[in-house]
Structures are given as structure tokens and as C-alpha cells.
CSV table of C-alpha atoms in Angstrom, one decimal:
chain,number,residue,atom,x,y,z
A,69,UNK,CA,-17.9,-1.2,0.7
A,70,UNK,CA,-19.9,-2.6,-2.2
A,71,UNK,CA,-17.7,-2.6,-5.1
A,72,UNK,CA,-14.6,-1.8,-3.4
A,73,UNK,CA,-11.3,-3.4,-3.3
A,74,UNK,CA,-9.7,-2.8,0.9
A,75,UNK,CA,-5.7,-2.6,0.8
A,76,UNK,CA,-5.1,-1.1,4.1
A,77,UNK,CA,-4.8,-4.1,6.7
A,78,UNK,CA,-1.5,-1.7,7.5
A,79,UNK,CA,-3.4,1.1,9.4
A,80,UNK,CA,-6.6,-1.9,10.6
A,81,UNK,CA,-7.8,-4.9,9.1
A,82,UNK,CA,-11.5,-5.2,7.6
A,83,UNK,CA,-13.5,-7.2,7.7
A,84,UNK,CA,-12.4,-8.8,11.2
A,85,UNK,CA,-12.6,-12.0,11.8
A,86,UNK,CA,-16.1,-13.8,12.2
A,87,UNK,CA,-17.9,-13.3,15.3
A,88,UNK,CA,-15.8,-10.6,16.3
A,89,UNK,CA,-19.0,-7.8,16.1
A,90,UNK,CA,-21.8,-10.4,17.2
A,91,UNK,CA,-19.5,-11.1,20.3
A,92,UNK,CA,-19.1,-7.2,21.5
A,93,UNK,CA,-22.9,-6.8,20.7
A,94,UNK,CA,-23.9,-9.3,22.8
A,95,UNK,CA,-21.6,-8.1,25.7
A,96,UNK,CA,-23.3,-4.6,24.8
A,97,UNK,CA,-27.1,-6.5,24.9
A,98,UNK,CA,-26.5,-8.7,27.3
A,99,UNK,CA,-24.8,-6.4,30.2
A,100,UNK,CA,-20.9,-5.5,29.7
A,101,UNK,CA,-20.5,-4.9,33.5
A,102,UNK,CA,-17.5,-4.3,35.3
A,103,UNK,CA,-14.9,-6.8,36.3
A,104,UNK,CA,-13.2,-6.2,40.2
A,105,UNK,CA,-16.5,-4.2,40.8
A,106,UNK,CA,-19.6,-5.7,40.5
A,107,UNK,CA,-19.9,-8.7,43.0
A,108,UNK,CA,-22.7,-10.9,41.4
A,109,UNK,CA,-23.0,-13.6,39.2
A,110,UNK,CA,-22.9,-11.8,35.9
A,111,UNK,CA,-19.8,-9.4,36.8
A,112,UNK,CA,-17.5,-12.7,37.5
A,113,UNK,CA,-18.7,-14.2,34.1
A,114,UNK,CA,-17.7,-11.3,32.3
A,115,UNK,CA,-14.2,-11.4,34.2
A,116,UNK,CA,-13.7,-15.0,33.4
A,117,UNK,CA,-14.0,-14.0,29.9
A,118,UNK,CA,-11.1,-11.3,30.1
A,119,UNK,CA,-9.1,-14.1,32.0
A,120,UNK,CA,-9.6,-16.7,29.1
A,121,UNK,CA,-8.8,-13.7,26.7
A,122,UNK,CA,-5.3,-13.5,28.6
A,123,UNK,CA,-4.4,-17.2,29.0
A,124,UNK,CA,-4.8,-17.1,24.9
A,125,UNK,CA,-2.7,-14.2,24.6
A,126,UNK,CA,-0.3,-15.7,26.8
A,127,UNK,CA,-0.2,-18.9,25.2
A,128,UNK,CA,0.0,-17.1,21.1
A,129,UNK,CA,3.0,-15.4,22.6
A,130,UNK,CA,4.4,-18.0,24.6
A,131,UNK,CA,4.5,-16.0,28.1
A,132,UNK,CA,5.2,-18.1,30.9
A,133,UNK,CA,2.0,-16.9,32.7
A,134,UNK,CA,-1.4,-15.0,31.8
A,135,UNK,CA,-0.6,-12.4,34.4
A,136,UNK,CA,2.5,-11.0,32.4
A,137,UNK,CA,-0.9,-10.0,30.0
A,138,UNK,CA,-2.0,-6.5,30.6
A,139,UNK,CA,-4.6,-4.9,28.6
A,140,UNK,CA,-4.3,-0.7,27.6
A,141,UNK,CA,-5.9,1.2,24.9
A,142,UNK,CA,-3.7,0.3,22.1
A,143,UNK,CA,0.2,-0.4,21.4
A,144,UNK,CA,1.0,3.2,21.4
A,145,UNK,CA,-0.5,3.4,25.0
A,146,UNK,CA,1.6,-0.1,25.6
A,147,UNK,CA,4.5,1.8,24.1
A,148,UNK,CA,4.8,4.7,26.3
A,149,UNK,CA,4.5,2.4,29.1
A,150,UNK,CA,7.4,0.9,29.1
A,151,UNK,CA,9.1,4.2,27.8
A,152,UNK,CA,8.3,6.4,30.6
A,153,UNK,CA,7.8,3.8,33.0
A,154,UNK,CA,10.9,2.0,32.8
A,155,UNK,CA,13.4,4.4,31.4
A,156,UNK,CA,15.5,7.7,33.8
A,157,UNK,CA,18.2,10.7,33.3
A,158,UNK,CA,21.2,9.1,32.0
A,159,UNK,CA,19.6,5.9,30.2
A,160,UNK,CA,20.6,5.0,26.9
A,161,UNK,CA,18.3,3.2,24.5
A,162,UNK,CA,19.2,1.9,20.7
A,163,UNK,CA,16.1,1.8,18.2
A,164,UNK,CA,16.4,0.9,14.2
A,165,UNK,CA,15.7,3.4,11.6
A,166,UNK,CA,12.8,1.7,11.0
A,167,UNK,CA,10.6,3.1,13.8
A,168,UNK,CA,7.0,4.3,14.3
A,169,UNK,CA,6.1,7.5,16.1
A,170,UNK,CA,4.3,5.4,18.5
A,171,UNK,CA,8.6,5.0,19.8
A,172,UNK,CA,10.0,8.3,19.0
A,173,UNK,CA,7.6,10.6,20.0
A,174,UNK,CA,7.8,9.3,23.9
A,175,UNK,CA,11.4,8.5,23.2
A,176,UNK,CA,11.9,12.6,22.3
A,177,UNK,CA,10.3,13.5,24.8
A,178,UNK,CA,12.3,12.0,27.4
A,179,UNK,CA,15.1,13.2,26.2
A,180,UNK,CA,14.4,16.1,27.3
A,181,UNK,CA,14.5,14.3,31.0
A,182,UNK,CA,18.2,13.2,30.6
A,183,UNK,CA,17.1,9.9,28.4
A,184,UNK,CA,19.4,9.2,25.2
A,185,UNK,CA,19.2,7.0,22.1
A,186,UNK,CA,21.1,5.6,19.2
A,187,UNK,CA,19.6,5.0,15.5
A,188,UNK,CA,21.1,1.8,14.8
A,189,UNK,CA,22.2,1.8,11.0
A,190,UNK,CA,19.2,0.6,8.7
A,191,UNK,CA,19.7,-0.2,4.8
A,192,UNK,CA,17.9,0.9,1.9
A,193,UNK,CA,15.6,-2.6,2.2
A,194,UNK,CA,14.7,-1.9,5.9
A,195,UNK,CA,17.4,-4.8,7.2
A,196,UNK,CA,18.7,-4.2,11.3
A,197,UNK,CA,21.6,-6.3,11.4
A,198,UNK,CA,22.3,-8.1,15.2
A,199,UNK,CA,26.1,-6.9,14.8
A,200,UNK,CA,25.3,-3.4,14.3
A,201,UNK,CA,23.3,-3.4,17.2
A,202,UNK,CA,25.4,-4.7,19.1
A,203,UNK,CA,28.1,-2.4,18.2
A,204,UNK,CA,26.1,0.7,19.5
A,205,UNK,CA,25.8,-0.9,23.3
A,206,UNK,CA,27.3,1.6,25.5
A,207,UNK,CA,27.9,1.5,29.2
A,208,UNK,CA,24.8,3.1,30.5
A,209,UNK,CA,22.2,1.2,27.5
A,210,UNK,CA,19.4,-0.5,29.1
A,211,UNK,CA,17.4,-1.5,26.3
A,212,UNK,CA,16.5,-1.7,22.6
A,213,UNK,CA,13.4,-0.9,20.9
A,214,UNK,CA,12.5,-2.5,17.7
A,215,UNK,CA,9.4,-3.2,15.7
A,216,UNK,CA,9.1,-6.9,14.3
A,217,UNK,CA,8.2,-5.6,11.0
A,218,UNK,CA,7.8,-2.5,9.1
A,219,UNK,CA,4.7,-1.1,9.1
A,220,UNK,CA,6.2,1.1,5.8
A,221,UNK,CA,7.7,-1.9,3.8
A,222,UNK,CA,7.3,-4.8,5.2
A,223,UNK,CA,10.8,-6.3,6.7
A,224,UNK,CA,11.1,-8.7,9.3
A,225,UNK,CA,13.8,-7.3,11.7
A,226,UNK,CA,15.9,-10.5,13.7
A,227,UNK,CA,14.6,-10.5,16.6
A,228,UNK,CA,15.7,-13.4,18.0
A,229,UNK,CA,19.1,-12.8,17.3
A,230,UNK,CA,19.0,-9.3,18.3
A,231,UNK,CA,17.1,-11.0,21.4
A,232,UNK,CA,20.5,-13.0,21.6
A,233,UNK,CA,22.4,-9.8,21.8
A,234,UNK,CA,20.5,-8.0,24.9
A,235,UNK,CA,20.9,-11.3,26.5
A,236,UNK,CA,24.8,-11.4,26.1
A,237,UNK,CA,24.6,-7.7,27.2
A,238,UNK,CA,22.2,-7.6,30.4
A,239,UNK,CA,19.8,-5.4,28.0
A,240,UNK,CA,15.9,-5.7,28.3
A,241,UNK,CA,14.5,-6.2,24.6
A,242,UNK,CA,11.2,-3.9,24.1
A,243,UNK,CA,9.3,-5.1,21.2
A,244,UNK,CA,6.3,-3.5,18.5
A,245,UNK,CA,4.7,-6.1,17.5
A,246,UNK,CA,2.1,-4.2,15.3
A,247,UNK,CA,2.7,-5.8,12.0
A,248,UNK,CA,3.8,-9.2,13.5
A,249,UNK,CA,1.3,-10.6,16.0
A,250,UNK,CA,-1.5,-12.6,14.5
A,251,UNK,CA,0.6,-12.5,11.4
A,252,UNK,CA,4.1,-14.2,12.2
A,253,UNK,CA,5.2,-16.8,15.4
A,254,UNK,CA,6.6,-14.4,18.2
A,255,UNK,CA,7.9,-16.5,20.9
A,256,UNK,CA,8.8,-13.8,23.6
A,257,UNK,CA,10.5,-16.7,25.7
A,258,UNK,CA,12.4,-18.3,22.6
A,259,UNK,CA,13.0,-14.2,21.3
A,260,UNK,CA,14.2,-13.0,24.5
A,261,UNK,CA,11.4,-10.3,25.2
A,262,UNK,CA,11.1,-8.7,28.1
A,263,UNK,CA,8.1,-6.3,26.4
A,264,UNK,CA,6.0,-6.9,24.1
A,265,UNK,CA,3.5,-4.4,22.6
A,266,UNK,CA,0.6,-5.5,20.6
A,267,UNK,CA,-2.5,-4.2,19.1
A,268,UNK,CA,-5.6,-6.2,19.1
A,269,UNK,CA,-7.0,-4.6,15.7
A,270,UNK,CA,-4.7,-5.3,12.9
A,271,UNK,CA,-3.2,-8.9,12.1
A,272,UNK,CA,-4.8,-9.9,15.1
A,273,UNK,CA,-8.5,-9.4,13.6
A,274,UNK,CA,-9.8,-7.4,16.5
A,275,UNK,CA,-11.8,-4.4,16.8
A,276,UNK,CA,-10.0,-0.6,17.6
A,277,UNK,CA,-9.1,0.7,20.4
A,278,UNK,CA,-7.9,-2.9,22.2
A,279,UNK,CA,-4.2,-3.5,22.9
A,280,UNK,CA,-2.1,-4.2,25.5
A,281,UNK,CA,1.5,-5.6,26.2
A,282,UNK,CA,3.1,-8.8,28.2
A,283,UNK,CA,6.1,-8.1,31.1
A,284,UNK,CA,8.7,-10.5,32.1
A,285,UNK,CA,8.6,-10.6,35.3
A,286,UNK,CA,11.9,-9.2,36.0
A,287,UNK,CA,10.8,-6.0,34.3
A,288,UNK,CA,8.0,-5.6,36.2
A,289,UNK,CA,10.5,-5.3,39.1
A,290,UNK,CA,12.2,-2.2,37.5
A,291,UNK,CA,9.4,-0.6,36.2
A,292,UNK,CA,6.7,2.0,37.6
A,293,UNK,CA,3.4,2.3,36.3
A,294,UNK,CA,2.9,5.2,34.2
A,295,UNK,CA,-1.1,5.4,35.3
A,296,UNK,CA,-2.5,5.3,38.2
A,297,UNK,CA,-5.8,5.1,39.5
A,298,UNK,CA,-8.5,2.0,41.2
A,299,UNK,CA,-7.9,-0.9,39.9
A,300,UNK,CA,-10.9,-2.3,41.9
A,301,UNK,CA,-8.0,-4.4,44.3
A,302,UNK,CA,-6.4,-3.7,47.3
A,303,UNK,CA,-8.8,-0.2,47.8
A,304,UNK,CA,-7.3,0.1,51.2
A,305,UNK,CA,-4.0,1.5,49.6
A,306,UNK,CA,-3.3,4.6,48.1
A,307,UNK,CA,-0.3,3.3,46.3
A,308,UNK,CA,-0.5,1.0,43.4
A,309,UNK,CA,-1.0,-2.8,43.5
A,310,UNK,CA,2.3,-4.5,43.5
A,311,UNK,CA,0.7,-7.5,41.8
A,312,UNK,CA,0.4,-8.4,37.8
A,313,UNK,CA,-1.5,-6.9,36.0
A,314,UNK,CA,-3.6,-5.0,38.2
A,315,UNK,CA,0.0,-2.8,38.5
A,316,UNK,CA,-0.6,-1.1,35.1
A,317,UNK,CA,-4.4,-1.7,34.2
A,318,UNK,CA,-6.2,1.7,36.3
A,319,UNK,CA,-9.9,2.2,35.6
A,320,UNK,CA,-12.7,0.7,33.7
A,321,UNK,CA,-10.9,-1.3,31.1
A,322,UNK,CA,-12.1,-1.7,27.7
A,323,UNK,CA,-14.2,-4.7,27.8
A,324,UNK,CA,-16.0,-4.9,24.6
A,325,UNK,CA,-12.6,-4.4,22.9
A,326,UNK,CA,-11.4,-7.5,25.4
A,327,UNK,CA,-14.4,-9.6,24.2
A,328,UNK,CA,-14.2,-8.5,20.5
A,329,UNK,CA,-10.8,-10.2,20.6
A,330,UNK,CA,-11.7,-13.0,22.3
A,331,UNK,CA,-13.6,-13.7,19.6
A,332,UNK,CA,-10.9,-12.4,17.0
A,333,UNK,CA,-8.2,-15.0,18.8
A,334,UNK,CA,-10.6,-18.1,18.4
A,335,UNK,CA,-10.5,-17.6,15.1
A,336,UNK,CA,-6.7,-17.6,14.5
A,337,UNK,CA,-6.5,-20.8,16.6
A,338,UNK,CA,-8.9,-22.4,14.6
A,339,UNK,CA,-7.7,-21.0,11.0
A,340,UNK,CA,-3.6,-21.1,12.7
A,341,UNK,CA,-0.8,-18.2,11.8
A,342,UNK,CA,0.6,-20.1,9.3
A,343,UNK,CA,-2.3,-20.7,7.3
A,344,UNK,CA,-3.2,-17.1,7.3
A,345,UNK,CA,0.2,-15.8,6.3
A,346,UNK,CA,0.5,-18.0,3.8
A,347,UNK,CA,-2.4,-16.6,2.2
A,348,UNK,CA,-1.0,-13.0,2.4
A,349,UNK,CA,2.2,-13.8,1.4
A,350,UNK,CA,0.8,-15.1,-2.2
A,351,UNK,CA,-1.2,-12.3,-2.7
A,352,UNK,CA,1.8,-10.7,-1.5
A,353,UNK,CA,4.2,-12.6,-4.2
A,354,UNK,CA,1.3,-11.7,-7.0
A,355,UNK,CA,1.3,-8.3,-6.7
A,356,UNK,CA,5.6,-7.7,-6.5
A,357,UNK,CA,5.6,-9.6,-9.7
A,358,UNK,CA,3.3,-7.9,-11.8
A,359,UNK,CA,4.9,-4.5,-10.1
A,360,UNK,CA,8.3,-4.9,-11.1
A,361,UNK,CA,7.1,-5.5,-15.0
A,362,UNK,CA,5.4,-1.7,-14.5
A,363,UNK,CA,7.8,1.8,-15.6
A,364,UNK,CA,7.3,4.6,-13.3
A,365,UNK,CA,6.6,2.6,-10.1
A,366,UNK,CA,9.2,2.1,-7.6
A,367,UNK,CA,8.9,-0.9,-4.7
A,368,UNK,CA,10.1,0.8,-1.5
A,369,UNK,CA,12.1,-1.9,0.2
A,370,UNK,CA,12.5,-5.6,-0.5
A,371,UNK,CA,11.6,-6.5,-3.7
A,372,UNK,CA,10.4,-10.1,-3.2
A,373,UNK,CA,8.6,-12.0,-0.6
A,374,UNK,CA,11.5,-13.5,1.7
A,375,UNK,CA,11.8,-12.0,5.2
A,376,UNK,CA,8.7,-9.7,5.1
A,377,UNK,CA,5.3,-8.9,5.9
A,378,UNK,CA,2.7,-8.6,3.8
A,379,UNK,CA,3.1,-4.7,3.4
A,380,UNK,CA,4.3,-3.2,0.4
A,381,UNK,CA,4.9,0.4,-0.3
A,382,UNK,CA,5.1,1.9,-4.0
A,383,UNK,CA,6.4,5.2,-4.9
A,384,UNK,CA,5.6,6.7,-8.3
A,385,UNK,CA,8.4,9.2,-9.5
A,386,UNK,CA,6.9,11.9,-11.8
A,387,UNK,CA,3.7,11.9,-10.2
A,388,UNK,CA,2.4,13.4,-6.6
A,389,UNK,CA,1.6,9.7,-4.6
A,390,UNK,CA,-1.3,11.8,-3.1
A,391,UNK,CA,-2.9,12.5,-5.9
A,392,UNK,CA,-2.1,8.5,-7.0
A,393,UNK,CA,-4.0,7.3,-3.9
A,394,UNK,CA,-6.9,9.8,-4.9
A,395,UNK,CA,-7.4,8.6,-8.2
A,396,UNK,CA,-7.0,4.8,-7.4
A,397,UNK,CA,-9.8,5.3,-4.4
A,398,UNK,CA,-12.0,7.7,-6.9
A,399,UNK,CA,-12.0,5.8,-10.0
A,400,UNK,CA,-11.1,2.3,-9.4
A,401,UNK,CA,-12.4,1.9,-5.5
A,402,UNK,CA,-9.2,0.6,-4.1
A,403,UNK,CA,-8.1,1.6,-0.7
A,404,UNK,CA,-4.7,2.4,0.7
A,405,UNK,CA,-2.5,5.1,2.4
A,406,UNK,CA,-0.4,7.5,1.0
A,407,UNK,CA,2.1,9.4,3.1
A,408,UNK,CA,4.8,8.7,5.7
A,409,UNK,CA,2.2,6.5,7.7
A,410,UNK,CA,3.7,8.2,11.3
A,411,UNK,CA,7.3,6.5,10.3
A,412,UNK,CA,8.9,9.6,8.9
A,413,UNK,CA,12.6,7.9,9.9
A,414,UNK,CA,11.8,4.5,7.5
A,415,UNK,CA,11.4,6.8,5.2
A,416,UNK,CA,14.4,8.2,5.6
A,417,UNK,CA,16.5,4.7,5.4
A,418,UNK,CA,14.2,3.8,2.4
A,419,UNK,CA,15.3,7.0,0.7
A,420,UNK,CA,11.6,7.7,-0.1
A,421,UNK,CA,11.3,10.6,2.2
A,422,UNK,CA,9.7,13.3,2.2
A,423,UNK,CA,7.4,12.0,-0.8
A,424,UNK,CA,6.6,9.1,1.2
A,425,UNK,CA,4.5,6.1,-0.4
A,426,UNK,CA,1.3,4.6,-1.9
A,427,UNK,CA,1.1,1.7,0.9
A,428,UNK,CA,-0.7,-1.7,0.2
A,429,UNK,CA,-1.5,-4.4,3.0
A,430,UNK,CA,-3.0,-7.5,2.4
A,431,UNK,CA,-5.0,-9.7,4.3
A,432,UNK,CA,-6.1,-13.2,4.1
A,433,UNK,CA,-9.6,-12.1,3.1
A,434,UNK,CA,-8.4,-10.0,-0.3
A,435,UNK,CA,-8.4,-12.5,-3.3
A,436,UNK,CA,-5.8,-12.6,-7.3
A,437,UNK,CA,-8.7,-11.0,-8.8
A,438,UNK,CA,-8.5,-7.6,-6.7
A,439,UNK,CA,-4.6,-7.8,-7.2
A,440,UNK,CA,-5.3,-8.0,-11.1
A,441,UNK,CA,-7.8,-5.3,-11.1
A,442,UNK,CA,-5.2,-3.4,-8.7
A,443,UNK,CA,-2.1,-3.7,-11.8
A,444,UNK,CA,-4.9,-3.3,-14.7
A,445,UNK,CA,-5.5,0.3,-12.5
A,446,UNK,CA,-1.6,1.0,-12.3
A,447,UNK,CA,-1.3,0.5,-16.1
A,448,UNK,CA,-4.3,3.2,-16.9
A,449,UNK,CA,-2.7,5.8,-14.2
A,450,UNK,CA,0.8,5.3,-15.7
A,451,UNK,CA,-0.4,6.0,-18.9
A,452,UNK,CA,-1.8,9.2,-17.9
């Protein structure tokens, strides 16, 4: 990474926070042995880590209890969850226009079982109004399924007031929180949520392949598990656990992922979500500035910082956005994604599809001086 400038917090964020990689090395060193199986001392102190790691997930996302926390693979595994798990023939579901594959790929496919779902209309800067939502309910809708923010462009979508809407309408409120958590307040009590999908390796500062999602309890109630397997609890039965969270978490779980984000959510306490974003978000405010002063380069999206995420998207009409990525990585050592970044239907509302976009995402770590060095590149491509 020596001499190189890392814009793509979108897809993971590097580096992670401090401690994160000593902490799953020492798990690793020191004996990562299984929770709800071993039955000695060091077993139970690894399980009263994963416990602490849910009581501070539970408390960032204001659950009313740590057992509403249930760890899976990632947020697309979280996703599909409550998807397949929750959702039968004749269901109706709305989404925004905004959404990842990580929704409409499971949503497609049960469609094919009988399950149906409405686009709800999505402008040109990635905005879900509550009133068009709530204009799509029909009489068999059950839920909505909306990301917090775009992972394309950046906008925050209302979820409390959409949260307002499945309230007024006996709807359960599914939420993606992949660009959000660690990086904005999501309050799934104050927001309504019923499910809420998180990742533990973007905003959150937390290594791959650790995610997981928090139930309502109600939910829970409607909802199957879409795994099964030991859980390592009531072995007698061959059904699942009715009890949270051994219900959805089958198998060895990922425990150096768990304890990687322990030490990835100590961190945000300490530095606090605000702090953090604020960061981004002047980095953030930098870069649309100097942007909009370029010719040839197009902001997908918002084009200043208010209601958004740190994510910015840039197309560059007249020239192949590939080949743009390529040269910025090549000759200047700056790092992004080009494409449709598994959102082909965000691109479509942005109007930037099928070229898709150059996307940039910051993270507290990235510094002016990388921004500057990012524009002085742009200027040289341009001029190409």
C-alpha cells in the first residue's frame, strides 16, 4: 500500500480500526475454541467475548435486548434471511430504486414462489419519499425493504419516517444498513425496525466475512429459520431452537470475525459516530467542490454534502469509466471501483446506467492532501 491513496471504504474499509488484527491473532494463538461446545474454562471465556460483542451491538443499535443480535456470514446472508425466512406465495413487498443485489436477487427469486414486489419511485438524486411509499401499500404488503444509504451515491433514505409509515400500516420495516452502521445513528427502536442487516467490515471497521442482523421480537414469531443445523443447545431435538439467537445461528460461527469486531466496536465507542462522520463528511465536502469546478465529470446523485454518506460516484462522458479507474490505479495509485457495484437498478434512477460509475468512499483515515492529489489526477486525465 506504500504510496497509494485507498478510496474504496464502499466495497470494505482499510485499514481497520486499531487492534482489530492483533485481537483475531490472538484468538487464533491463543485457542479460538468453540462456544456451546467445549465445556472448560477457555471455551466459556471465548463465549463471554461473543456475548459482550452482542450487548454492544445491541446497545449501537438501540435493541431492546442482546438476544435480538444474531451473528451470519455477512449482510447478504442477513438479507436472505429475512427474505426467504419471513416472506410466502401471495406476499407483497415494496423496495426503493435504490437497491443492492444483496435484496433483489433473493427477492427474484421468490417471485418465482408466488412473492411480489413494488419499486417505489426513486429520483435522479437517489431521494425515497415516505408518501410515495406509502402510496404503493396494497392489501396483501407485509414489508418494505430499504437500504439506509446508497452504496452507489451516497443518499440517506428516511427511515424513520418511512419507519412511521409501516407503523401506521401493520408493515414490518426490513433494513440494509451497509453504508450506515458505524457511520450514522440507527436507532431501530426510535426507526421502527423490525430487521436490521449489518456488515461488520465496512463503516463498522471490522474484518470480512462478519455480519449479522437484530429481530424484533415479534418477527421472530413469524419467521422460520432459513438454516438449520446444531446449534450446540437443546441437542435432544431435531427441530430448531425456539429461543434467540440460537434460532438462526446453525454451526461453528465465525469467531475470529466476532472478535475482530469486538475490537473494531471498542474503537467507535471510544472515537464516537459523530466524530468519525464528521471526518468523512469534510473530506466528503472537499472533494464535491473541487469536482463541480472540473468539465467532463459528472457527480452521480446529490451534489453537496447534506443528507448523504460519504460515497460519491463520478461519471466521465466521452471516456470509458473503466479505463478511467485503470489509469487513476496505474499512474497515480488511487483506488476505487468502477461499474454498477451489484446495484444495477440505482443506476437506473441515477440515469447513469449501463456505463455505471468511477465510485469514491472515504473514510476517517484518508486525509485533504490525497483529495488534492485525487483532483490534480482528474485534471491530467481530462486533459487527455
Amino acid at each position: 500500500m506504500e504510496n497509494k491513496i485507498y478510496f474504496d471504504n464502499g466495497s470494505t474499509s482499510f485499514p481497520k480500526a486499531p487492534g482489530v488484527s492483533q485481537a483475531v491473532a490472538g484468538l487464533l494463538e491463543d485457542g479460538a475454541f468453540n462456544i456451546n461446545r467445549g465445556s472448560y474454562e477457555e471455551a466459556y471465556e471465548v463465549a463471554d467475548k461473543v456475548l459482550d460483542t452482542r450487548e454492544m451491538l445491541a446497545a449501537l443499535f438501540h435493541a431492546e435486548h442482546s438476544r435480538q443480535v444474531v451473528f451470519t456470514p455477512g449482510i447478504t446472508y442477513s438479507l436472505n434471511y429475512f427474505i426467504k425466512g419471513f416472506l410466502k406465495s401471495g406476499d407483497h413487498v415494496l423496495v426503493s430504486g435504490m437497491e443492492h443485489n444483496a435484496v433483489m436477487r433473493p427477492l427474484r427469486q421468490m417471485e418465482e414462489r408466488g412473492v411480489a414486489y413494488t419499486v417505489v419511485h426513486t429520483d435522479e438524486e437517489g431521494n425515497v419519499l415516505p408518501e410515495d411509499v406509502e402510496r404503493e401499500v396494497k392489501h396483501n404488503t407485509r414489508a418494505v425493504i430499504m437500504l439506509h444509504a446508497s452504496n452507489v451515491c451516497g443518499t440517506i433514505v428516511p427511515i424513520r419516517d418511512i419507519g412511521d409509515v409501516c407503523k401506521r400500516h401493520h408493515l414490518y420495516l426490513a433494513v440494509d444498513t451497509a453504508q450506515s452502521a458505524g457511520t450514522i445513528e440507527v436507532d431501530m427502536q426510535q426507526m421502527n425496525i423490525d430487521f436490521l442487516a449489518f456488515t461488520g467490515h465496512k463503516g463498522l471497521l471490522g474484518p470480512q466475512g462478519i455480519g449479522g442482523f437484530l429481530i424484533s421480537e415479534e418477527l421472530d414469531q413469524n419467521m422460520i429459520p432459513f438454516i438449520a443445523g446444531g446449534t450446540g443447545s437443546q441437542s435432544d431435538l431435531l427441530e430448531m431452537p425456539g429461543c434467540l439467537p440460537d434460532k438462526y445461528e446453525s454451526g461453528t460461527m465465525n469467531l475470529p470475525g466476532i472478535i475482530g469486531l469486538h475490537a473494531a466496536l471498542a474503537y467507535i465507542e471510544k472515537e464516537g459516530i459523530q466524530k468519525i462522520h464528521k471526518k468523512k463528511m469534510e473530506l466528503t465536502a472537499c472533494f464535491l467542490e473541487q469536482v463541480k469546478q472540473l468539465p467532463g465529470v459528472k457527480i452521480a446523485g446529490k451534489q453537496g454534502i447534506e443528507n448523504r454518506v460519504a460515497v460519491v460516484s463520478l461519471d466521465f462522458p466521452g471516456q470509458d469509466n473503466a479505463v478511467v479507474a485503470f489509469r487513476l490505479e496505474q499512474k497515480y495509485g488511487i483506488m476505487t471501483r468502477v461499474g454498477l457495484h451489484c446495484a444495477p437498478m440505482a443506476h437506473k434512477s441515477l440515469h447513469t446506467y449501463p456505463q455505471g460509475t468511477v465510485r469514491f468512499a472515504f473514510s476517517a483515515d484518508n486525509k485533504i492532501e490525497e483529495i488534492e492529489s485525487c483532483i490534480s489526477a482528474f485534471r491530467e486525465l481530462i486533459s487527455i
